[in-house]
Short mmCIF file of C-alpha atoms in Angstrom, two decimals:
data_model
loop_
_atom_site.label_atom_id
_atom_site.label_comp_id
_atom_site.label_asym_id
_atom_site.label_seq_id
_atom_site.Cartn_x
_atom_site.Cartn_y
_atom_site.Cartn_z
CA MET A 300 -17.91 -9.97 9.34
CA SER A 301 -18.55 -7.67 12.53
CA PRO A 302 -15.13 -6.65 14.38
CA GLN A 303 -14.12 -8.65 17.40
CA SER A 304 -14.22 -7.07 20.96
CA THR A 305 -11.12 -9.04 22.18
CA PRO A 306 -8.32 -6.81 23.23
CA ILE A 307 -5.13 -6.79 21.19
CA VAL A 308 -2.43 -8.32 23.48
CA ASP A 309 -0.70 -10.99 21.69
CA THR A 310 1.04 -10.41 18.04
CA GLU A 311 1.49 -14.22 17.77
CA HIS A 312 -2.10 -14.98 17.44
CA ASP A 313 -3.64 -11.55 16.36
CA LEU A 314 -4.42 -13.11 12.95
CA GLU A 315 -6.56 -15.56 14.56
CA LEU A 316 -8.96 -12.67 15.18
CA SER A 317 -9.40 -11.78 11.53
CA GLU A 318 -11.58 -13.27 8.65
CA ARG A 319 -9.61 -15.42 6.16
CA ILE A 320 -10.23 -17.84 3.52
CA LEU A 321 -6.65 -19.17 3.56
CA ALA A 322 -5.04 -20.80 6.43
CA PRO A 323 -1.27 -19.93 7.02
CA ASP A 324 -0.67 -23.62 5.71
CA GLY A 325 -2.22 -22.83 2.43
CA THR A 326 -5.56 -24.73 3.36
CA ARG A 327 -8.70 -23.52 1.96
CA ILE A 328 -11.22 -22.60 4.85
CA PRO A 329 -14.91 -22.43 3.89
CA HIS A 330 -16.30 -18.82 4.79
CA PRO A 331 -19.79 -18.28 3.93
CA GLU A 332 -19.79 -14.59 4.12
CA LEU A 333 -16.55 -14.14 1.87
CA ASP A 334 -16.74 -17.12 -0.36
CA PRO A 335 -19.31 -15.44 -2.93
CA TYR A 336 -16.80 -12.43 -3.40
CA VAL A 337 -14.26 -14.66 -4.82
CA ALA A 338 -16.43 -17.39 -6.36
CA ASP A 339 -14.92 -16.53 -9.95
CA VAL A 340 -11.33 -17.01 -8.76
CA ASP A 341 -9.94 -20.06 -10.75
CA ALA A 342 -6.44 -21.34 -10.57
CA ALA A 343 -5.06 -19.34 -13.39
CA THR A 344 -6.07 -16.17 -11.29
CA LEU A 345 -4.59 -17.61 -8.16
CA ARG A 346 -1.26 -18.06 -10.31
CA ASP A 347 -1.58 -14.37 -11.41
CA LEU A 348 -2.09 -13.43 -7.60
CA LEU A 349 0.95 -15.42 -6.92
CA ARG A 350 3.01 -13.84 -9.69
CA ASP A 351 2.18 -10.48 -8.61
CA MET A 352 2.87 -11.04 -5.26
CA THR A 353 6.38 -12.60 -6.01
CA VAL A 354 7.24 -9.56 -8.48
CA LEU A 355 6.31 -7.18 -6.03
CA ARG A 356 8.74 -8.59 -3.31
CA ARG A 357 11.46 -8.60 -6.01
CA ILE A 358 10.90 -4.77 -6.78
CA ASP A 359 10.80 -4.24 -2.95
CA ALA A 360 14.27 -5.91 -2.47
CA GLU A 361 15.75 -3.95 -5.44
CA GLY A 362 14.41 -0.77 -4.05
CA VAL A 363 16.34 -1.26 -0.81
CA ALA A 364 19.31 -2.69 -2.53
CA LEU A 365 19.37 0.71 -4.66
CA GLN A 366 19.07 2.71 -1.38
CA ARG A 367 21.81 0.92 0.34
CA GLN A 368 24.00 1.54 -2.90
CA GLY A 369 23.02 5.43 -2.80
CA GLN A 370 20.93 5.23 -5.61
CA LEU A 371 17.80 6.20 -3.89
CA GLY A 372 17.58 8.77 -1.14
CA LEU A 373 15.13 6.52 0.73
CA TRP A 374 13.02 3.66 0.54
CA ALA A 375 9.83 2.31 2.53
CA PRO A 376 9.83 -1.30 2.23
CA CYS A 377 6.37 -3.51 1.90
CA GLN A 378 8.06 -7.13 2.55
CA GLY A 379 5.04 -9.20 4.27
CA GLN A 380 2.40 -6.88 3.08
CA GLU A 381 2.08 -8.25 -0.56
CA ALA A 382 -1.16 -9.92 -0.28
CA THR A 383 -3.00 -6.95 1.45
CA GLN A 384 -1.82 -4.69 -1.36
CA ILE A 385 -2.30 -7.01 -4.43
CA GLY A 386 -5.24 -8.57 -3.15
CA THR A 387 -7.26 -5.17 -2.46
CA ALA A 388 -5.78 -3.61 -5.50
CA ARG A 389 -6.88 -6.38 -7.97
CA ALA A 390 -10.33 -6.15 -6.78
CA LEU A 391 -10.69 -2.59 -8.06
CA ALA A 392 -12.43 -1.36 -11.12
CA PRO A 393 -10.22 0.52 -13.38
CA GLN A 394 -11.91 3.79 -13.21
CA ASP A 395 -11.48 3.89 -9.24
CA TYR A 396 -9.13 6.20 -7.79
CA VAL A 397 -6.41 5.53 -5.34
CA PHE A 398 -5.02 7.76 -2.68
CA PRO A 399 -1.99 5.64 -1.26
CA SER A 400 0.45 6.53 1.61
CA TYR A 401 4.43 6.05 0.76
CA ARG A 402 4.37 2.30 1.25
CA GLU A 403 1.92 1.16 -1.32
CA THR A 404 4.46 -0.07 -4.07
CA GLY A 405 2.05 -3.15 -4.82
CA VAL A 406 -1.04 -1.00 -5.22
CA ILE A 407 0.97 1.30 -7.89
CA TYR A 408 2.29 -1.96 -9.63
CA ALA A 409 -1.21 -3.70 -9.72
CA ARG A 410 -2.51 -0.34 -11.31
CA GLY A 411 0.01 -0.34 -13.92
CA ALA A 412 3.18 1.31 -12.94
CA GLN A 413 6.49 0.80 -15.09
CA PRO A 414 9.79 -0.13 -13.74
CA ALA A 415 10.95 3.72 -13.56
CA ASP A 416 7.85 4.74 -11.83
CA PHE A 417 8.90 2.86 -8.31
CA VAL A 418 12.05 4.74 -8.18
CA ARG A 419 11.74 8.31 -9.57
CA MET A 420 10.33 9.89 -6.50
CA TRP A 421 12.53 7.97 -4.18
CA ARG A 422 15.62 9.49 -6.25
CA GLY A 423 14.28 13.03 -5.92
CA GLU A 424 13.92 13.38 -9.84
CA GLU A 425 9.99 14.32 -9.69
CA GLY A 426 7.29 15.00 -7.06
CA ALA A 427 5.41 11.87 -8.29
CA GLY A 428 7.08 8.74 -9.52
CA HIS A 429 4.25 7.87 -11.56
CA ASP A 430 1.68 9.52 -14.05
CA PRO A 431 -1.51 10.06 -11.69
CA ALA A 432 -3.84 10.49 -14.25
CA ALA A 433 -2.62 7.29 -16.13
CA LEU A 434 -2.65 5.14 -13.11
CA ARG A 435 -5.69 6.75 -11.41
CA VAL A 436 -3.38 6.85 -8.35
CA ALA A 437 -2.71 10.00 -6.64
CA PRO A 438 1.26 10.69 -5.67
CA LEU A 439 2.29 8.76 -2.69
CA GLN A 440 1.65 11.01 0.52
CA ILE A 441 4.44 11.16 2.92
CA ILE A 442 2.23 13.12 5.45
CA ILE A 443 0.81 10.44 7.88
CA GLY A 444 -2.87 10.24 7.19
CA ALA A 445 -3.29 13.19 4.94
CA GLN A 446 -4.49 10.84 2.05
CA THR A 447 -7.53 10.09 3.67
CA LEU A 448 -8.94 13.67 3.70
CA HIS A 449 -7.85 13.90 -0.41
CA ALA A 450 -9.94 10.51 -0.86
CA VAL A 451 -13.04 11.63 0.79
CA GLY A 452 -12.94 15.19 -1.13
CA TYR A 453 -12.47 13.14 -4.38
CA ALA A 454 -15.44 10.89 -3.09
CA LEU A 455 -17.81 14.01 -2.83
CA GLY A 456 -16.94 14.79 -6.12
CA ILE A 457 -17.97 11.50 -7.37
CA LEU A 458 -21.42 12.20 -5.76
CA HIS A 459 -21.51 15.51 -7.45
CA ASP A 460 -20.77 14.30 -10.88
CA GLY A 461 -22.95 10.97 -10.47
CA ALA A 462 -19.84 9.16 -11.76
CA ASP A 463 -19.34 5.20 -11.40
CA GLU A 464 -16.38 4.89 -9.39
CA VAL A 465 -15.12 5.02 -5.82
CA ALA A 466 -12.44 6.52 -3.99
CA VAL A 467 -9.77 4.26 -2.06
CA THR A 468 -7.32 5.28 0.55
CA TYR A 469 -4.52 3.32 2.28
CA PHE A 470 -2.83 3.94 5.22
CA GLY A 471 -1.31 2.13 8.18
CA ASP A 472 -2.09 1.40 11.99
CA GLY A 473 -0.38 4.49 13.27
CA ALA A 474 -1.99 6.91 11.04
CA THR A 475 -5.33 6.16 12.64
CA SER A 476 -4.04 7.92 15.78
CA GLN A 477 -3.60 11.05 13.51
CA GLY A 478 -6.58 13.47 13.47
CA ASP A 479 -6.90 13.72 9.55
CA VAL A 480 -8.00 10.00 9.46
CA ASN A 481 -10.85 10.48 12.05
CA GLU A 482 -11.98 13.96 10.24
CA ALA A 483 -12.14 12.15 7.21
CA MET A 484 -14.37 9.24 8.49
CA VAL A 485 -16.49 12.07 9.91
CA PHE A 486 -17.05 13.76 6.73
CA ALA A 487 -17.43 10.24 4.65
CA ALA A 488 -20.12 9.21 7.04
CA SER A 489 -21.83 12.38 7.05
CA TYR A 490 -22.22 12.83 3.37
CA ARG A 491 -22.23 8.93 2.45
CA ALA A 492 -19.13 9.58 0.33
CA PRO A 493 -18.15 6.28 -2.07
CA VAL A 494 -14.82 6.02 -0.32
CA VAL A 495 -13.03 2.82 1.17
CA PHE A 496 -10.67 3.09 3.85
CA VAL A 497 -8.02 0.43 3.92
CA CYS A 498 -5.65 0.15 7.20
CA GLN A 499 -2.93 -2.12 6.70
CA ASN A 500 -2.13 -2.95 10.29
CA ASN A 501 1.46 -4.01 10.11
CA HIS A 502 1.71 -3.79 13.71
CA TRP A 503 4.56 -1.28 13.85
CA ALA A 504 3.96 2.41 13.55
CA ILE A 505 8.01 3.10 13.27
CA SER A 506 8.94 1.84 16.80
CA GLU A 507 5.50 2.03 18.30
CA PRO A 508 3.59 -1.04 18.53
CA VAL A 509 -0.15 -1.21 17.88
CA ALA A 510 -0.98 -2.53 21.10
CA VAL A 511 0.06 0.60 22.72
CA GLN A 512 -1.85 2.65 20.21
CA SER A 513 -5.16 0.77 19.99
CA GLN A 514 -6.34 -1.43 22.97
CA PHE A 515 -9.02 -3.15 20.47
CA PRO A 516 -9.02 -3.96 16.94
CA ILE A 517 -8.73 -1.11 14.83
CA ALA A 518 -11.92 -2.04 12.47
CA GLY A 519 -13.87 -1.52 15.62
CA ARG A 520 -13.62 2.23 15.32
CA ALA A 521 -15.43 2.42 12.10
CA PRO A 522 -18.95 1.59 13.28
CA GLY A 523 -18.73 4.40 15.77
CA PHE A 524 -18.68 6.56 12.82
CA GLY A 525 -21.77 4.88 11.33
CA ILE A 526 -19.15 3.02 8.82
CA PRO A 527 -19.28 -0.47 8.39
CA SER A 528 -16.05 -2.38 8.73
CA MET A 529 -14.55 -5.78 8.02
CA ARG A 530 -11.10 -7.16 9.84
CA VAL A 531 -9.37 -9.74 7.58
CA ASP A 532 -6.26 -11.58 7.55
CA GLY A 533 -3.97 -9.26 5.69
CA ASN A 534 -1.66 -12.12 4.76
CA ASP A 535 -4.61 -13.98 2.95
CA VAL A 536 -4.75 -12.60 -0.51
CA LEU A 537 -8.16 -14.29 -0.94
CA ALA A 538 -9.55 -12.78 1.78
CA CYS A 539 -8.21 -9.26 1.02
CA MET A 540 -9.50 -9.49 -2.60
CA ALA A 541 -12.77 -10.38 -1.15
CA ALA A 542 -12.99 -7.59 1.65
CA MET A 543 -12.35 -5.14 -1.03
CA ARG A 544 -15.03 -6.27 -3.16
CA TRP A 545 -17.30 -6.21 -0.24
CA ALA A 546 -16.16 -2.71 0.40
CA SER A 547 -16.08 -1.40 -3.19
CA GLU A 548 -19.63 -2.90 -3.74
CA HIS A 549 -21.04 -1.10 -0.68
CA ALA A 550 -19.69 1.86 -1.53
CA ARG A 551 -20.35 2.08 -5.22
CA SER A 552 -24.10 1.25 -4.56
CA GLY A 553 -24.68 4.50 -2.78
CA LYS A 554 -24.70 3.30 0.86
CA GLY A 555 -21.72 5.18 1.72
CA PRO A 556 -18.09 4.48 3.20
CA ALA A 557 -16.76 0.97 3.96
CA TYR A 558 -13.54 0.35 6.01
CA ILE A 559 -11.27 -2.68 5.87
CA GLU A 560 -8.53 -3.64 8.49
CA ALA A 561 -5.96 -5.96 6.87
CA VAL A 562 -3.95 -7.63 9.93
CA THR A 563 -0.51 -7.90 8.38
CA TYR A 564 3.19 -7.33 9.36
CA ARG A 565 5.85 -5.08 8.49
CA MET A 566 9.17 -7.43 7.94
CA GLY A 567 11.48 -5.12 6.93
CA PRO A 568 12.38 -1.59 8.59
CA HIS A 569 9.81 1.17 8.67
CA THR A 570 11.95 2.79 6.10
CA THR A 571 15.71 2.25 5.19
CA ALA A 572 16.63 4.90 7.99
CA ASP A 573 15.29 2.82 10.46
CA ASP A 574 16.70 -0.07 12.38
CA PRO A 575 13.92 -2.29 13.71
CA THR A 576 16.07 -4.79 15.90
CA ARG A 577 16.24 -1.82 18.26
CA TYR A 578 12.33 -2.11 19.23
CA ARG A 579 11.14 -5.86 18.06
CA SER A 580 12.55 -9.25 18.85
CA SER A 581 13.74 -11.86 16.51
CA GLU A 582 11.25 -14.29 17.87
CA GLU A 583 8.25 -12.00 16.74
CA LEU A 584 9.85 -11.55 13.34
CA GLU A 585 10.22 -15.30 12.99
CA SER A 586 6.73 -16.07 14.14
CA TRP A 587 5.33 -13.81 11.44
CA ARG A 588 7.77 -15.50 8.69
CA ARG A 589 5.58 -18.72 9.46
CA ARG A 590 2.82 -16.85 7.94
CA ASP A 591 4.26 -15.51 4.69
CA PRO A 592 1.67 -14.67 2.37
CA ILE A 593 3.50 -15.83 -0.70
CA ALA A 594 4.17 -19.08 0.63
CA ARG A 595 0.67 -19.54 1.77
CA LEU A 596 -0.60 -19.15 -1.74
CA GLU A 597 2.11 -21.28 -3.01
CA ALA A 598 0.95 -24.10 -0.56
CA HIS A 599 -2.42 -23.68 -1.74
CA LEU A 600 -1.78 -23.84 -5.26
CA ARG A 601 0.46 -26.95 -5.17
CA ALA A 602 -2.32 -28.80 -2.94
CA LEU A 603 -4.67 -28.25 -5.82
CA GLY A 604 -2.07 -29.52 -8.29
CA GLU A 605 -2.07 -26.20 -9.93
CA LEU A 606 1.53 -25.20 -9.67
CA THR A 607 4.33 -26.53 -11.62
CA GLU A 608 8.06 -25.77 -11.65
CA GLU A 609 7.61 -24.41 -15.01
CA HIS A 610 5.13 -21.75 -13.75
CA MET A 611 7.60 -20.60 -10.90
CA SER A 612 10.43 -20.53 -13.11
CA ALA A 613 8.78 -18.26 -15.45
CA THR A 614 7.36 -16.23 -12.29
CA ARG A 615 10.92 -15.83 -11.03
CA ALA A 616 12.08 -14.63 -14.36
CA ALA A 617 9.44 -12.10 -14.50
CA ALA A 618 10.45 -10.56 -11.43
CA ASP A 619 13.97 -10.74 -12.24
CA GLY A 620 13.11 -8.70 -15.38
CA ILE A 621 11.20 -6.37 -13.98
CA ALA A 622 14.01 -5.66 -11.29
CA LYS A 623 16.76 -5.60 -13.94
CA GLU A 624 14.65 -2.77 -15.73
CA MET A 625 13.98 -0.90 -12.62
CA ARG A 626 17.65 -0.85 -11.74
CA ALA A 627 18.44 0.13 -15.34
CA GLN A 628 15.74 3.07 -15.34
CA CYS A 629 17.32 4.19 -12.07
CA LEU A 630 20.76 4.36 -13.07
CA GLY A 631 20.16 5.94 -16.53
CA MET A 632 17.84 8.82 -14.98
CA VAL A 633 19.19 12.37 -15.91
CA THR A 634 18.46 14.91 -13.13
CA ARG A 635 16.76 18.04 -14.56
CA PRO A 636 18.71 21.46 -14.19
CA PRO A 637 17.94 23.39 -10.74
CA LEU A 638 15.66 26.00 -12.37
CA ALA A 639 13.56 23.35 -13.95
CA VAL A 640 11.94 23.32 -10.28
CA PHE A 641 9.86 26.42 -11.40
CA ASP A 642 8.58 24.64 -14.60
CA GLY A 643 4.94 23.87 -14.92
CA VAL A 644 4.14 25.59 -11.53
CA TYR A 645 1.53 27.81 -13.22
CA ALA A 646 -0.31 27.60 -16.28
CA GLU A 647 0.42 31.17 -17.34
CA PRO A 648 3.68 33.56 -16.67
CA HIS A 649 3.68 34.95 -13.29
CA SER A 650 5.71 37.71 -12.16
CA GLY A 651 6.38 36.59 -8.59
CA LEU A 652 7.72 33.18 -10.19
CA ASP A 653 9.93 35.17 -12.39
CA ARG A 654 11.50 37.06 -9.43
CA GLN A 655 12.07 33.85 -7.61
CA ARG A 656 13.55 32.26 -10.48
CA SER A 657 16.13 34.93 -10.88
CA GLU A 658 16.88 35.12 -7.16
CA TYR A 659 17.34 31.16 -7.29
CA ALA A 660 19.68 31.48 -10.55
CA ALA A 661 21.72 34.26 -8.57
CA TYR A 662 22.02 31.92 -5.67
CA LEU A 663 23.38 29.03 -7.71
CA ALA A 664 25.66 31.32 -9.76
CA SER A 665 27.26 32.43 -6.35
CA PHE A 666 28.81 28.91 -5.87
CA ASP A 667 30.37 29.34 -9.23
CA GLU A 668 31.90 32.71 -8.13
CA GLU A 669 33.26 31.24 -4.84
CA ALA A 670 34.84 28.29 -6.83
#
């Protein structure tokens, strides 16, 4: 499980440097270190994971469509990263608390998000798309890497309370170049905080390739902070589940933080404001299509004789149903009146807030006067 020391120089073969349980063609590969962490995973669980990933991809496609139709201001696609998000999130305990970036649609889905939760923030209706307390997931973080500091702070609180939980934070390969991520790792290691760092290495930080930012595997950085790490094939849902079970077990047992680098690929744009054809080749994209995480698990289940057309039809119907409800919830949202932005800012009345409310009300009224 120790990080490789081979430089990252070839995107096509990057996954070959990572730990895996399922090969790209769905073949099961024995792995003495990872296998014990997924020994309880049976065919029914595998079908559930396939369903989750299929639903997530459909949610993601619907989000892109809604943005293109002017219903959302922005959308951050996660196509291609389904195995990393579903595999790791399904390995968490209900009491664990997650600190995501803006791309973790699959994580909030796995934690119980409802159809409206996926679009509320991107439509600009609320500061958070979901209820953080109900899902035990902090609001999606737009500031690159900032959520890692929040996770470590929360983990220090876990230590103080003696609670049986871990904090988990997700970020991309680009975020590892931010000071926040490195500072978070310093604090986590120094205080043995029960936090798991999950780097989704999807190869592109907007238009900057990971090979420019990191000449060696990103997981190799964590041991320098005194944090054990594992680099896994992020398109292998079983390897991702095993890695998170290893990491959360390590953190929960009082041994301090753990680090996972999941090597995957962003198939779509960075966000819907991006055009990836300007900086990456169609050949690279096609090479990663052959490693599709959903097709991989489907092939494995079919080889086991544990996947029927009835299963697949039910899965597709479930995905379409959630996407249909997500669209209906989006189109049916009613924007709050502008002055409601001041509601809930303070628990008690505040004179400064009253003044600001009055000034904003006068500003809004000026448009009526001009008309």
